[in-house]
Amino acid sequence: TAVVGPNGSGKSNLVDAIRWALGETNARELRGARMDEVIYSGGAGRAPMGVAQVELVLDNQEGRLPVPDAEVAISRRVTRNGDSEYRLNGARVRLRDLERLLTATGLTQSGYSVVAQNDVDGVIEATPAQRRSLVEEAAGVRGLRAAR
């Protein structure tokens, strides 16, 4: 899947929202200096908001996530005063619980499920050995050659 559209249409904001909901904790990875910058700060006659929230609803009919539900809702919410919470199907969970759930699917903020444009540029400019290492890491077989 790819997100495409003209400049300024919100592609990066959409991808940042997905990464944030999946647990990204580094504001710089979301094109910001501080995490509270994910909250709308107002502009052009519009008042600032006091909260940011993203909810992802995932199709789990094939059972890739280890929960019995056909749909899985993952949400993250943060307020200006710094209160933050994650929810799984409406129940509050810790970030580490969410990460544990998602790890088996590869759908994590630190995995290769979301690739930024500058990361694509890095792959294009990489040496063949660097590309091979990247593919081995993404496939989860990087340590096998050393063990062999």
mmCIF file of C-alpha atoms in Angstrom:
data_model
loop_
_atom_site.group_PDB
_atom_site.id
_atom_site.type_symbol
_atom_site.label_atom_id
_atom_site.label_comp_id
_atom_site.label_asym_id
_atom_site.label_seq_id
_atom_site.Cartn_x
_atom_site.Cartn_y
_atom_site.Cartn_z
ATOM 1 C CA THR A 1 0.000 0.000 0.000
ATOM 2 C CA ALA A 2 1.217 3.509 -0.744
ATOM 3 C CA VAL A 3 -0.070 6.949 0.182
ATOM 4 C CA VAL A 4 0.103 9.260 -2.823
ATOM 5 C CA GLY A 5 -1.147 12.759 -3.567
ATOM 6 C CA PRO A 6 -0.043 16.275 -4.394
ATOM 7 C CA ASN A 7 2.224 18.292 -2.126
ATOM 8 C CA GLY A 8 0.358 19.719 0.850
ATOM 9 C CA SER A 9 -2.511 17.217 0.724
ATOM 10 C CA GLY A 10 -1.730 15.661 4.127
ATOM 11 C CA LYS A 11 0.140 12.465 3.190
ATOM 12 C CA SER A 12 2.840 12.996 5.807
ATOM 13 C CA ASN A 13 0.273 13.937 8.456
ATOM 14 C CA LEU A 14 -1.623 10.704 7.781
ATOM 15 C CA VAL A 15 1.525 8.586 8.041
ATOM 16 C CA ASP A 16 2.616 10.449 11.189
ATOM 17 C CA ALA A 17 -0.801 9.785 12.753
ATOM 18 C CA ILE A 18 -0.495 6.056 12.047
ATOM 19 C CA ARG A 19 3.038 5.901 13.448
ATOM 20 C CA TRP A 20 1.965 7.901 16.517
ATOM 21 C CA ALA A 21 -1.007 5.600 17.191
ATOM 22 C CA LEU A 22 1.303 2.585 16.914
ATOM 23 C CA GLY A 23 3.487 3.982 19.680
ATOM 24 C CA GLU A 24 6.082 6.321 18.177
ATOM 25 C CA THR A 25 7.604 8.184 21.128
ATOM 26 C CA ASN A 26 10.277 10.243 19.352
ATOM 27 C CA ALA A 27 8.825 13.620 18.335
ATOM 28 C CA ARG A 28 11.552 14.095 15.720
ATOM 29 C CA GLU A 29 10.317 10.995 13.895
ATOM 30 C CA LEU A 30 6.976 12.805 13.632
ATOM 31 C CA ARG A 31 8.538 16.003 12.259
ATOM 32 C CA GLY A 32 8.319 17.817 15.595
ATOM 33 C CA ALA A 33 10.511 18.973 18.445
ATOM 34 C CA ARG A 34 8.143 18.029 21.297
ATOM 35 C CA MET A 35 5.404 15.439 21.544
ATOM 36 C CA ASP A 36 2.760 18.035 22.448
ATOM 37 C CA GLU A 37 3.155 19.377 18.898
ATOM 38 C CA VAL A 38 0.836 16.596 17.700
ATOM 39 C CA ILE A 39 -2.003 18.644 19.228
ATOM 40 C CA TYR A 40 -3.493 21.249 16.875
ATOM 41 C CA SER A 41 -2.234 24.677 17.928
ATOM 42 C CA GLY A 42 -4.815 26.746 16.078
ATOM 43 C CA GLY A 43 -4.519 29.236 13.261
ATOM 44 C CA ALA A 44 -6.467 31.306 10.715
ATOM 45 C CA GLY A 45 -9.236 32.103 13.185
ATOM 46 C CA ARG A 46 -9.401 28.553 14.532
ATOM 47 C CA ALA A 47 -8.931 27.877 18.234
ATOM 48 C CA PRO A 48 -6.230 25.503 19.476
ATOM 49 C CA MET A 49 -7.329 22.068 20.621
ATOM 50 C CA GLY A 50 -6.571 20.571 24.016
ATOM 51 C CA VAL A 51 -6.269 16.967 22.896
ATOM 52 C CA ALA A 52 -5.071 14.815 20.008
ATOM 53 C CA GLN A 53 -6.465 11.354 19.373
ATOM 54 C CA VAL A 54 -6.023 8.769 16.638
ATOM 55 C CA GLU A 55 -7.875 5.476 16.333
ATOM 56 C CA LEU A 56 -6.864 2.741 13.905
ATOM 57 C CA VAL A 57 -9.370 -0.018 13.191
ATOM 58 C CA LEU A 58 -7.619 -3.118 11.874
ATOM 59 C CA ASP A 59 -9.217 -6.035 10.041
ATOM 60 C CA ASN A 60 -8.372 -9.159 12.054
ATOM 61 C CA GLN A 61 -10.576 -11.690 10.248
ATOM 62 C CA GLU A 62 -7.495 -13.792 9.457
ATOM 63 C CA GLY A 63 -6.497 -13.786 13.135
ATOM 64 C CA ARG A 64 -3.054 -12.236 12.715
ATOM 65 C CA LEU A 65 -3.465 -10.404 16.003
ATOM 66 C CA PRO A 66 -3.791 -12.742 18.994
ATOM 67 C CA VAL A 67 -7.255 -11.512 20.000
ATOM 68 C CA PRO A 68 -10.617 -13.139 19.201
ATOM 69 C CA ASP A 69 -12.128 -10.038 17.563
ATOM 70 C CA ALA A 70 -12.610 -9.667 13.786
ATOM 71 C CA GLU A 71 -11.808 -5.954 14.128
ATOM 72 C CA VAL A 72 -9.231 -4.495 16.480
ATOM 73 C CA ALA A 73 -9.342 -0.812 17.459
ATOM 74 C CA ILE A 74 -6.067 0.738 18.612
ATOM 75 C CA SER A 75 -6.178 4.315 19.853
ATOM 76 C CA ARG A 76 -3.825 6.830 21.396
ATOM 77 C CA ARG A 77 -4.804 10.074 23.090
ATOM 78 C CA VAL A 78 -2.712 12.878 24.579
ATOM 79 C CA THR A 79 -3.735 16.120 26.286
ATOM 80 C CA ARG A 80 -1.869 19.422 26.559
ATOM 81 C CA ASN A 81 -1.100 18.728 30.221
ATOM 82 C CA GLY A 82 0.794 15.594 29.160
ATOM 83 C CA ASP A 83 -1.748 12.897 30.033
ATOM 84 C CA SER A 84 -1.410 10.089 27.516
ATOM 85 C CA GLU A 85 -3.186 6.788 27.058
ATOM 86 C CA TYR A 86 -3.378 3.847 24.698
ATOM 87 C CA ARG A 87 -6.496 1.752 24.223
ATOM 88 C CA LEU A 88 -7.129 -1.620 22.652
ATOM 89 C CA ASN A 89 -10.780 -2.220 21.768
ATOM 90 C CA GLY A 90 -11.703 0.492 24.263
ATOM 91 C CA ALA A 91 -9.724 -0.961 27.185
ATOM 92 C CA ARG A 92 -6.776 1.044 28.478
ATOM 93 C CA VAL A 93 -3.413 -0.691 27.903
ATOM 94 C CA ARG A 94 0.251 0.113 28.437
ATOM 95 C CA LEU A 95 2.489 0.900 25.469
ATOM 96 C CA ARG A 96 4.537 -2.233 26.118
ATOM 97 C CA ASP A 97 1.351 -4.354 25.996
ATOM 98 C CA LEU A 98 0.416 -2.819 22.664
ATOM 99 C CA GLU A 99 3.938 -3.342 21.319
ATOM 100 C CA ARG A 100 3.867 -6.978 22.422
ATOM 101 C CA LEU A 101 0.554 -7.506 20.633
ATOM 102 C CA LEU A 102 1.775 -5.915 17.406
ATOM 103 C CA THR A 103 5.243 -7.477 17.340
ATOM 104 C CA ALA A 104 4.047 -10.797 15.922
ATOM 105 C CA THR A 105 2.542 -9.027 12.905
ATOM 106 C CA GLY A 106 5.488 -6.730 12.156
ATOM 107 C CA LEU A 107 3.111 -3.776 12.505
ATOM 108 C CA THR A 108 5.173 -1.739 14.945
ATOM 109 C CA GLN A 109 6.374 1.829 14.953
ATOM 110 C CA SER A 110 10.001 0.658 14.854
ATOM 111 C CA GLY A 111 9.492 -1.986 12.176
ATOM 112 C CA TYR A 112 9.355 -1.739 8.414
ATOM 113 C CA SER A 113 5.596 -1.378 8.096
ATOM 114 C CA VAL A 114 5.886 2.378 7.479
ATOM 115 C CA VAL A 115 8.688 3.617 5.235
ATOM 116 C CA ALA A 116 9.316 7.357 5.005
ATOM 117 C CA GLN A 117 10.429 9.068 1.783
ATOM 118 C CA ASN A 118 13.914 9.803 3.137
ATOM 119 C CA ASP A 119 14.260 6.097 4.023
ATOM 120 C CA VAL A 120 13.422 5.193 0.412
ATOM 121 C CA ASP A 121 16.115 7.618 -0.756
ATOM 122 C CA GLY A 122 18.582 5.924 1.598
ATOM 123 C CA VAL A 123 17.846 2.498 0.094
ATOM 124 C CA ILE A 124 18.309 3.850 -3.425
ATOM 125 C CA GLU A 125 21.685 5.350 -2.499
ATOM 126 C CA ALA A 126 22.863 2.331 -0.451
ATOM 127 C CA THR A 127 25.583 -0.058 -1.550
ATOM 128 C CA PRO A 128 24.559 -3.603 -2.506
ATOM 129 C CA ALA A 129 25.926 -4.890 0.827
ATOM 130 C CA GLN A 130 23.901 -2.285 2.749
ATOM 131 C CA ARG A 131 20.742 -3.208 0.816
ATOM 132 C CA ARG A 132 21.266 -6.903 1.515
ATOM 133 C CA SER A 133 21.700 -6.185 5.217
ATOM 134 C CA LEU A 134 18.502 -4.115 5.212
ATOM 135 C CA VAL A 135 16.515 -6.874 3.474
ATOM 136 C CA GLU A 136 17.884 -9.499 5.884
ATOM 137 C CA GLU A 137 16.935 -7.348 8.869
ATOM 138 C CA ALA A 138 13.424 -6.695 7.527
ATOM 139 C CA ALA A 139 12.938 -10.415 6.819
ATOM 140 C CA GLY A 140 14.110 -11.331 10.311
ATOM 141 C CA VAL A 141 16.988 -13.515 9.091
ATOM 142 C CA ARG A 142 19.915 -11.204 9.776
ATOM 143 C CA GLY A 143 21.382 -13.301 12.597
ATOM 144 C CA LEU A 144 20.963 -16.639 10.819
ATOM 145 C CA ARG A 145 24.041 -16.270 8.614
ATOM 146 C CA ALA A 146 26.231 -15.547 11.644
ATOM 147 C CA ALA A 147 24.741 -18.542 13.473
ATOM 148 C CA ARG A 148 25.358 -20.814 10.492
#
